[in-house]
mmCIF file of C-alpha atoms in Angstrom:
data_model
loop_
_atom_site.group_PDB
_atom_site.id
_atom_site.type_symbol
_atom_site.label_atom_id
_atom_site.label_comp_id
_atom_site.label_asym_id
_atom_site.label_seq_id
_atom_site.Cartn_x
_atom_site.Cartn_y
_atom_site.Cartn_z
ATOM 1 C CA MET A 190 0.000 0.000 0.000
ATOM 2 C CA ARG A 191 1.230 3.518 -0.796
ATOM 3 C CA ILE A 192 0.831 5.678 2.312
ATOM 4 C CA LEU A 193 1.382 9.403 2.792
ATOM 5 C CA ILE A 194 2.004 10.563 6.382
ATOM 6 C CA ALA A 195 1.905 14.038 7.902
ATOM 7 C CA GLY A 196 3.487 14.369 11.328
ATOM 8 C CA ALA A 197 5.857 11.487 10.651
ATOM 9 C CA SER A 198 8.690 12.962 12.752
ATOM 10 C CA GLY A 199 6.718 13.016 16.007
ATOM 11 C CA PHE A 200 6.701 10.501 18.853
ATOM 12 C CA LEU A 201 3.957 8.344 17.333
ATOM 13 C CA GLY A 202 4.772 9.088 13.712
ATOM 14 C CA THR A 203 8.372 7.910 13.911
ATOM 15 C CA GLY A 204 7.390 4.490 15.240
ATOM 16 C CA LEU A 205 4.481 4.156 12.834
ATOM 17 C CA VAL A 206 6.680 4.837 9.802
ATOM 18 C CA HIS A 207 9.035 2.041 10.864
ATOM 19 C CA SER A 208 6.120 -0.289 11.589
ATOM 20 C CA LEU A 209 4.478 0.317 8.205
ATOM 21 C CA THR A 210 7.762 0.039 6.326
ATOM 22 C CA ASP A 211 8.557 -3.243 8.073
ATOM 23 C CA ALA A 212 5.109 -4.491 7.014
ATOM 24 C CA GLY A 213 6.023 -3.862 3.358
ATOM 25 C CA HIS A 214 4.167 -0.597 2.729
ATOM 26 C CA GLN A 215 5.593 2.283 0.679
ATOM 27 C CA VAL A 216 5.650 5.310 2.968
ATOM 28 C CA GLN A 217 6.182 8.938 1.996
ATOM 29 C CA ARG A 218 6.498 11.706 4.581
ATOM 30 C CA LEU A 219 5.292 15.292 4.339
ATOM 31 C CA VAL A 220 7.881 17.779 5.642
ATOM 32 C CA ARG A 221 7.952 21.553 5.981
ATOM 33 C CA ARG A 222 11.651 21.898 5.084
ATOM 34 C CA GLU A 223 13.630 21.055 1.976
ATOM 35 C CA PRO A 224 13.333 17.277 1.416
ATOM 36 C CA SER A 225 16.477 15.297 2.223
ATOM 37 C CA ASP A 226 15.531 12.011 0.545
ATOM 38 C CA PRO A 227 13.062 10.738 -2.091
ATOM 39 C CA ALA A 228 10.590 9.582 0.566
ATOM 40 C CA GLU A 229 9.996 13.194 1.663
ATOM 41 C CA ILE A 230 7.611 15.699 0.059
ATOM 42 C CA ARG A 231 7.510 19.361 0.982
ATOM 43 C CA TRP A 232 4.308 21.148 1.953
ATOM 44 C CA ASN A 233 3.328 24.344 3.760
ATOM 45 C CA PRO A 234 0.175 23.683 5.801
ATOM 46 C CA SER A 235 0.310 27.093 7.497
ATOM 47 C CA ARG A 236 -0.456 28.532 4.046
ATOM 48 C CA GLY A 237 -2.679 25.662 2.987
ATOM 49 C CA GLU A 238 -0.169 24.632 0.316
ATOM 50 C CA LEU A 239 0.019 21.015 -0.877
ATOM 51 C CA ASP A 240 0.178 19.815 -4.465
ATOM 52 C CA PRO A 241 -3.013 17.727 -4.866
ATOM 53 C CA THR A 242 -1.231 15.328 -7.214
ATOM 54 C CA VAL A 243 0.748 14.134 -4.185
ATOM 55 C CA VAL A 244 -2.347 12.607 -2.585
ATOM 56 C CA ALA A 245 -3.580 11.273 -5.937
ATOM 57 C CA ALA A 246 -0.602 8.905 -6.000
ATOM 58 C CA THR A 247 -1.465 7.278 -2.658
ATOM 59 C CA ASP A 248 -3.788 4.588 -1.320
ATOM 60 C CA ALA A 249 -4.090 6.109 2.154
ATOM 61 C CA VAL A 250 -3.266 9.345 3.971
ATOM 62 C CA ILE A 251 -2.409 9.379 7.681
ATOM 63 C CA ASN A 252 -2.480 12.718 9.469
ATOM 64 C CA LEU A 253 -0.638 12.905 12.806
ATOM 65 C CA SER A 254 0.042 16.649 12.803
ATOM 66 C CA GLY A 255 -0.139 18.573 16.053
ATOM 67 C CA ALA A 256 1.990 20.322 18.690
ATOM 68 C CA ASN A 257 2.490 18.524 21.992
ATOM 69 C CA VAL A 258 -0.375 19.079 24.451
ATOM 70 C CA ASN A 259 1.464 17.908 27.571
ATOM 71 C CA GLY A 260 4.301 19.596 29.404
ATOM 72 C CA HIS A 261 3.462 23.202 28.530
ATOM 73 C CA ARG A 262 1.785 26.006 30.396
ATOM 74 C CA TRP A 263 -1.199 27.019 28.305
ATOM 75 C CA SER A 264 -0.695 30.655 27.405
ATOM 76 C CA GLU A 265 -3.018 32.109 24.814
ATOM 77 C CA ALA A 266 -0.151 31.917 22.316
ATOM 78 C CA TYR A 267 0.416 28.212 22.984
ATOM 79 C CA LYS A 268 -3.295 27.440 22.770
ATOM 80 C CA ARG A 269 -3.248 29.091 19.340
ATOM 81 C CA GLU A 270 -0.279 26.890 18.379
ATOM 82 C CA LEU A 271 -2.177 23.779 19.502
ATOM 83 C CA TRP A 272 -5.127 24.883 17.375
ATOM 84 C CA ASP A 273 -3.227 25.953 14.255
ATOM 85 C CA SER A 274 -0.930 22.918 14.241
ATOM 86 C CA ARG A 275 -3.972 20.635 14.024
ATOM 87 C CA ILE A 276 -6.739 22.403 12.147
ATOM 88 C CA GLY A 277 -4.615 23.893 9.360
ATOM 89 C CA PRO A 278 -2.754 20.724 8.319
ATOM 90 C CA THR A 279 -5.903 18.600 8.554
ATOM 91 C CA ALA A 280 -7.901 21.021 6.416
ATOM 92 C CA THR A 281 -5.058 21.261 3.878
ATOM 93 C CA LEU A 282 -4.917 17.476 3.476
ATOM 94 C CA ALA A 283 -8.694 17.067 3.262
ATOM 95 C CA LYS A 284 -8.968 19.826 0.665
ATOM 96 C CA ALA A 285 -6.203 18.309 -1.478
ATOM 97 C CA ILE A 286 -7.888 14.901 -1.320
ATOM 98 C CA ALA A 287 -11.218 16.376 -2.399
ATOM 99 C CA GLU A 288 -9.640 18.206 -5.349
ATOM 100 C CA VAL A 289 -8.274 15.175 -7.198
ATOM 101 C CA ASP A 290 -10.184 12.694 -9.340
ATOM 102 C CA LYS A 291 -8.159 9.668 -8.241
ATOM 103 C CA ARG A 292 -8.458 9.844 -4.474
ATOM 104 C CA PRO A 293 -6.922 7.707 -1.749
ATOM 105 C CA ALA A 294 -9.443 5.230 -0.366
ATOM 106 C CA THR A 295 -8.707 6.135 3.259
ATOM 107 C CA MET A 296 -7.815 9.120 5.408
ATOM 108 C CA ILE A 297 -6.815 8.347 8.992
ATOM 109 C CA SER A 298 -6.599 11.492 11.069
ATOM 110 C CA SER A 299 -5.556 12.105 14.650
ATOM 111 C CA SER A 300 -7.967 13.212 17.313
ATOM 112 C CA ALA A 301 -7.938 12.585 21.060
ATOM 113 C CA VAL A 302 -10.019 11.395 23.996
ATOM 114 C CA GLY A 303 -10.202 15.060 24.959
ATOM 115 C CA PHE A 304 -13.251 15.080 22.680
ATOM 116 C CA TYR A 305 -15.308 13.604 25.530
ATOM 117 C CA GLY A 306 -14.471 16.246 28.111
ATOM 118 C CA ASP A 307 -14.686 15.226 31.757
ATOM 119 C CA THR A 308 -16.798 12.058 31.980
ATOM 120 C CA GLY A 309 -16.336 11.510 35.717
ATOM 121 C CA ASP A 310 -17.066 7.888 36.645
ATOM 122 C CA ARG A 311 -19.206 7.342 33.538
ATOM 123 C CA ALA A 312 -17.675 4.946 31.017
ATOM 124 C CA VAL A 313 -17.997 6.139 27.421
ATOM 125 C CA ASP A 314 -17.231 4.731 23.992
ATOM 126 C CA GLU A 315 -17.931 5.835 20.438
ATOM 127 C CA GLN A 316 -21.581 4.710 20.665
ATOM 128 C CA SER A 317 -22.430 6.125 24.093
ATOM 129 C CA PRO A 318 -25.755 7.933 24.477
ATOM 130 C CA SER A 319 -25.455 11.665 23.922
ATOM 131 C CA PRO A 320 -22.320 11.392 21.767
ATOM 132 C CA VAL A 321 -21.623 15.094 21.991
ATOM 133 C CA PRO A 322 -18.259 16.656 22.741
ATOM 134 C CA GLY A 323 -17.551 17.709 26.291
ATOM 135 C CA ALA A 324 -16.884 21.182 27.554
ATOM 136 C CA GLY A 325 -13.442 22.767 27.612
ATOM 137 C CA PHE A 326 -10.682 23.795 25.255
ATOM 138 C CA LEU A 327 -9.580 20.277 24.297
ATOM 139 C CA ALA A 328 -13.133 19.157 23.598
ATOM 140 C CA GLU A 329 -13.666 22.138 21.300
ATOM 141 C CA LEU A 330 -10.277 21.591 19.662
ATOM 142 C CA CYS A 331 -10.986 17.907 18.993
ATOM 143 C CA THR A 332 -14.413 18.730 17.570
ATOM 144 C CA ARG A 333 -13.010 21.251 15.090
ATOM 145 C CA TRP A 334 -10.082 18.934 14.320
ATOM 146 C CA GLU A 335 -12.436 16.176 13.262
ATOM 147 C CA GLU A 336 -14.684 18.561 11.347
ATOM 148 C CA ALA A 337 -11.667 19.719 9.310
ATOM 149 C CA THR A 338 -11.663 16.354 7.489
ATOM 150 C CA ARG A 339 -15.166 16.995 6.100
ATOM 151 C CA PRO A 340 -14.087 17.795 2.491
ATOM 152 C CA ALA A 341 -12.475 14.356 2.190
ATOM 153 C CA GLU A 342 -15.495 12.636 3.715
ATOM 154 C CA ASP A 343 -17.888 14.541 1.450
ATOM 155 C CA ALA A 344 -15.788 13.403 -1.526
ATOM 156 C CA GLY A 345 -16.486 9.777 -0.619
ATOM 157 C CA VAL A 346 -13.227 8.941 1.153
ATOM 158 C CA ARG A 347 -13.335 6.680 4.209
ATOM 159 C CA VAL A 348 -12.267 8.861 7.145
ATOM 160 C CA VAL A 349 -11.206 7.445 10.516
ATOM 161 C CA HIS A 350 -10.656 9.680 13.552
ATOM 162 C CA LEU A 351 -8.100 8.286 15.992
ATOM 163 C CA ARG A 352 -9.348 9.387 19.412
ATOM 164 C CA THR A 353 -6.120 8.515 21.159
ATOM 165 C CA GLY A 354 -5.616 8.196 24.898
ATOM 166 C CA PHE A 355 -2.179 8.350 26.532
ATOM 167 C CA PRO A 356 0.260 6.189 24.517
ATOM 168 C CA LEU A 357 2.762 4.558 26.869
ATOM 169 C CA ASP A 358 6.398 4.275 25.846
ATOM 170 C CA ARG A 359 9.600 5.200 27.623
ATOM 171 C CA ASP A 360 10.783 7.243 24.631
ATOM 172 C CA GLY A 361 8.023 9.850 24.585
ATOM 173 C CA GLY A 362 4.548 10.992 25.463
ATOM 174 C CA LEU A 363 3.269 10.966 29.038
ATOM 175 C CA LEU A 364 5.658 8.294 30.274
ATOM 176 C CA LYS A 365 9.056 9.720 29.316
ATOM 177 C CA PRO A 366 9.112 12.587 31.878
ATOM 178 C CA LEU A 367 7.310 10.513 34.503
ATOM 179 C CA LEU A 368 9.838 7.691 34.400
ATOM 180 C CA LEU A 369 12.697 9.913 35.529
ATOM 181 C CA LEU A 370 10.619 11.373 38.364
ATOM 182 C CA PHE A 371 9.402 8.000 39.560
ATOM 183 C CA ARG A 372 12.854 6.399 39.379
ATOM 184 C CA LEU A 373 14.148 9.232 41.566
ATOM 185 C CA GLY A 374 11.402 8.560 44.089
ATOM 186 C CA GLY A 375 9.418 11.653 43.102
ATOM 187 C CA GLY A 376 6.320 9.883 41.816
ATOM 188 C CA ALA A 377 3.129 11.624 42.843
ATOM 189 C CA GLN A 378 -0.612 11.264 42.615
ATOM 190 C CA LEU A 379 -2.364 14.196 40.924
ATOM 191 C CA GLY A 380 -5.212 15.780 42.848
ATOM 192 C CA ASN A 381 -7.401 13.291 44.690
ATOM 193 C CA GLY A 382 -6.409 10.512 42.283
ATOM 194 C CA THR A 383 -9.957 9.468 41.414
ATOM 195 C CA GLN A 384 -9.889 10.810 37.844
ATOM 196 C CA TYR A 385 -9.708 8.152 35.121
ATOM 197 C CA LEU A 386 -6.786 8.015 32.708
ATOM 198 C CA PRO A 387 -7.256 6.250 29.333
ATOM 199 C CA TRP A 388 -3.942 4.629 28.389
ATOM 200 C CA ILE A 389 -2.675 2.434 25.527
ATOM 201 C CA SER A 390 0.755 0.924 24.858
ATOM 202 C CA ARG A 391 2.515 2.463 21.868
ATOM 203 C CA TYR A 392 2.788 -1.044 20.442
ATOM 204 C CA ASP A 393 -1.001 -1.461 20.495
ATOM 205 C CA TRP A 394 -1.505 2.059 19.130
ATOM 206 C CA GLU A 395 0.608 1.188 16.092
ATOM 207 C CA ALA A 396 -1.065 -2.208 15.680
ATOM 208 C CA ALA A 397 -4.529 -0.645 15.911
ATOM 209 C CA THR A 398 -3.653 1.977 13.293
ATOM 210 C CA ARG A 399 -2.471 -0.737 10.899
ATOM 211 C CA PHE A 400 -5.649 -2.707 11.695
ATOM 212 C CA LEU A 401 -7.778 0.316 10.756
ATOM 213 C CA LEU A 402 -5.900 0.772 7.489
ATOM 214 C CA ASP A 403 -7.002 -2.695 6.430
ATOM 215 C CA ARG A 404 -10.577 -2.625 7.732
ATOM 216 C CA GLU A 405 -12.494 -0.900 4.951
ATOM 217 C CA ASP A 406 -15.754 -1.378 6.888
ATOM 218 C CA LEU A 407 -14.683 0.895 9.752
ATOM 219 C CA ALA A 408 -15.022 4.675 9.610
ATOM 220 C CA GLY A 409 -15.676 7.600 11.911
ATOM 221 C CA PRO A 410 -14.360 7.930 15.462
ATOM 222 C CA VAL A 411 -12.334 5.077 16.938
ATOM 223 C CA ASN A 412 -11.020 5.193 20.504
ATOM 224 C CA LEU A 413 -7.378 4.115 20.660
ATOM 225 C CA THR A 414 -7.262 3.250 24.347
ATOM 226 C CA GLY A 415 -6.625 0.119 26.359
ATOM 227 C CA PRO A 416 -9.616 -2.027 27.350
ATOM 228 C CA GLU A 417 -9.662 -0.792 30.962
ATOM 229 C CA PRO A 418 -8.963 2.836 31.878
ATOM 230 C CA VAL A 419 -7.655 3.254 35.420
ATOM 231 C CA THR A 420 -7.712 6.036 37.973
ATOM 232 C CA ASN A 421 -4.720 8.296 38.457
ATOM 233 C CA ALA A 422 -4.150 6.710 41.875
ATOM 234 C CA THR A 423 -4.030 3.234 40.303
ATOM 235 C CA PHE A 424 -1.738 4.420 37.511
ATOM 236 C CA THR A 425 0.611 6.064 40.016
ATOM 237 C CA ALA A 426 0.817 2.922 42.141
ATOM 238 C CA ALA A 427 1.343 0.677 39.087
ATOM 239 C CA LEU A 428 4.168 2.807 37.671
ATOM 240 C CA ALA A 429 5.844 3.026 41.089
ATOM 241 C CA HIS A 430 5.639 -0.762 41.379
ATOM 242 C CA GLN A 431 7.117 -1.206 37.899
ATOM 243 C CA VAL A 432 10.194 0.906 38.712
ATOM 244 C CA HIS A 433 10.464 -0.444 42.301
ATOM 245 C CA ARG A 434 10.144 2.941 43.959
ATOM 246 C CA PRO A 435 7.637 4.416 46.399
ATOM 247 C CA ALA A 436 5.203 7.101 45.269
ATOM 248 C CA LEU A 437 4.083 8.766 48.463
ATOM 249 C CA LEU A 438 3.611 12.319 47.233
ATOM 250 C CA ARG A 439 0.450 14.077 46.111
ATOM 251 C CA VAL A 440 0.248 17.221 44.004
ATOM 252 C CA PRO A 441 -2.847 19.228 44.963
ATOM 253 C CA ARG A 442 -5.002 20.914 42.343
ATOM 254 C CA ILE A 443 -3.844 24.367 43.415
ATOM 255 C CA GLY A 444 -0.206 23.357 42.876
ATOM 256 C CA LEU A 445 -0.960 22.164 39.363
ATOM 257 C CA LYS A 446 -2.799 25.404 38.611
ATOM 258 C CA VAL A 447 0.273 27.413 39.612
ATOM 259 C CA VAL A 448 2.559 25.366 37.344
ATOM 260 C CA LEU A 449 0.287 24.546 34.408
ATOM 261 C CA GLY A 450 -2.350 27.272 34.422
ATOM 262 C CA GLU A 451 -5.480 26.351 32.467
ATOM 263 C CA PHE A 452 -3.974 23.007 31.441
ATOM 264 C CA ALA A 453 -4.297 21.856 35.071
ATOM 265 C CA ASP A 454 -8.071 21.538 34.616
ATOM 266 C CA GLU A 455 -7.560 19.303 31.580
ATOM 267 C CA ALA A 456 -4.842 17.267 33.338
ATOM 268 C CA LEU A 457 -7.248 16.540 36.192
ATOM 269 C CA ALA A 458 -10.220 15.692 33.960
ATOM 270 C CA SER A 459 -11.602 12.182 34.325
ATOM 271 C CA GLN A 460 -11.963 10.306 31.037
ATOM 272 C CA ARG A 461 -13.235 6.764 31.431
ATOM 273 C CA VAL A 462 -12.975 6.001 27.717
ATOM 274 C CA ARG A 463 -13.183 2.477 26.310
ATOM 275 C CA PRO A 464 -12.312 1.145 22.813
ATOM 276 C CA GLY A 465 -15.784 0.069 21.734
ATOM 277 C CA VAL A 466 -15.147 -0.012 17.979
ATOM 278 C CA LEU A 467 -11.847 -1.886 18.215
ATOM 279 C CA THR A 468 -13.293 -4.450 20.613
ATOM 280 C CA ALA A 469 -16.382 -5.077 18.481
ATOM 281 C CA ALA A 470 -14.209 -5.397 15.352
ATOM 282 C CA GLY A 471 -12.126 -8.148 16.933
ATOM 283 C CA PHE A 472 -8.884 -6.260 17.497
ATOM 284 C CA THR A 473 -6.613 -8.144 19.904
ATOM 285 C CA PHE A 474 -4.587 -6.064 22.350
ATOM 286 C CA ARG A 475 -1.107 -7.360 23.031
ATOM 287 C CA HIS A 476 -1.181 -5.377 26.296
ATOM 288 C CA PRO A 477 -4.774 -5.579 27.580
ATOM 289 C CA ASP A 478 -3.999 -4.423 31.128
ATOM 290 C CA LEU A 479 -1.939 -1.577 32.552
ATOM 291 C CA ALA A 480 0.679 -3.797 34.192
ATOM 292 C CA ALA A 481 1.474 -5.485 30.866
ATOM 293 C CA ALA A 482 1.584 -2.134 29.062
ATOM 294 C CA LEU A 483 3.958 -0.629 31.618
ATOM 295 C CA ARG A 484 6.242 -3.663 31.530
ATOM 296 C CA TRP A 485 6.534 -3.401 27.758
ATOM 297 C CA ALA A 486 6.814 0.399 27.767
ATOM 298 C CA THR A 487 9.674 0.469 30.269
ATOM 299 C CA GLU A 488 11.581 -2.674 29.232
ATOM 300 C CA HIS A 489 11.236 -3.175 25.461
ATOM 301 C CA ARG A 490 14.354 -3.005 23.304
ATOM 302 C CA ASP A 491 12.799 -2.697 19.830
#
């Protein structure tokens, strides 16, 4: 399969490119600089510039564009960067797809579990009653992010929205900064610890994305999360156990607000999100529980 990827240099994109290449696919990467090898194609999503013939030569387009949500204080300028780095590239790709006669069959585009807002103790999946986005900046961002693919969908292309939880891997994402803290004995529960955290191993995230490439019967939102979300208190205890260190500290909400500003409210949101579509479609998780995911994420050598 010929696959075009935007956001290929990021934490998830880098691993996915290797995974797809190893599986025998032809992968080309969109870059914003001068290309350094034949597998790279230049574009300028901030100006909406992409040669439509580029997408005409592909079987599938995967869009992973977006600045990192975690680890930054949310100033108004950074919130604008989060918005522009997602909406602009997604709209540029969808528009290019719609403009060509020979279109890729599939567009897989990133989204996030932030779509659901704070669900408290209520478990949700893609088919939950009242499937409306939650309140808050991330919920609004995810809604507009998914809507930006509309030109491709209207043109008859199968569009899949990857509502991703927290991918676990020692080399990036949520886990990379936490591992150092926990190994130094500085692991801490956030707030009261009762908020749910939807996780997935990076291995299963890549496997699920490849699964969705092949399943022509699946479209729309798909939650890329492990089968059982856990509370922050459970996650903290499990990670501390994995690295053989205590985690006796607790960071109160007010402390997070001082450090993270508005992002503290999102960091403390409870999202009990389950992978309804993947489960119903027969996807098999290699790491179906948090302990297995953390073992792989901290010990793997691939």
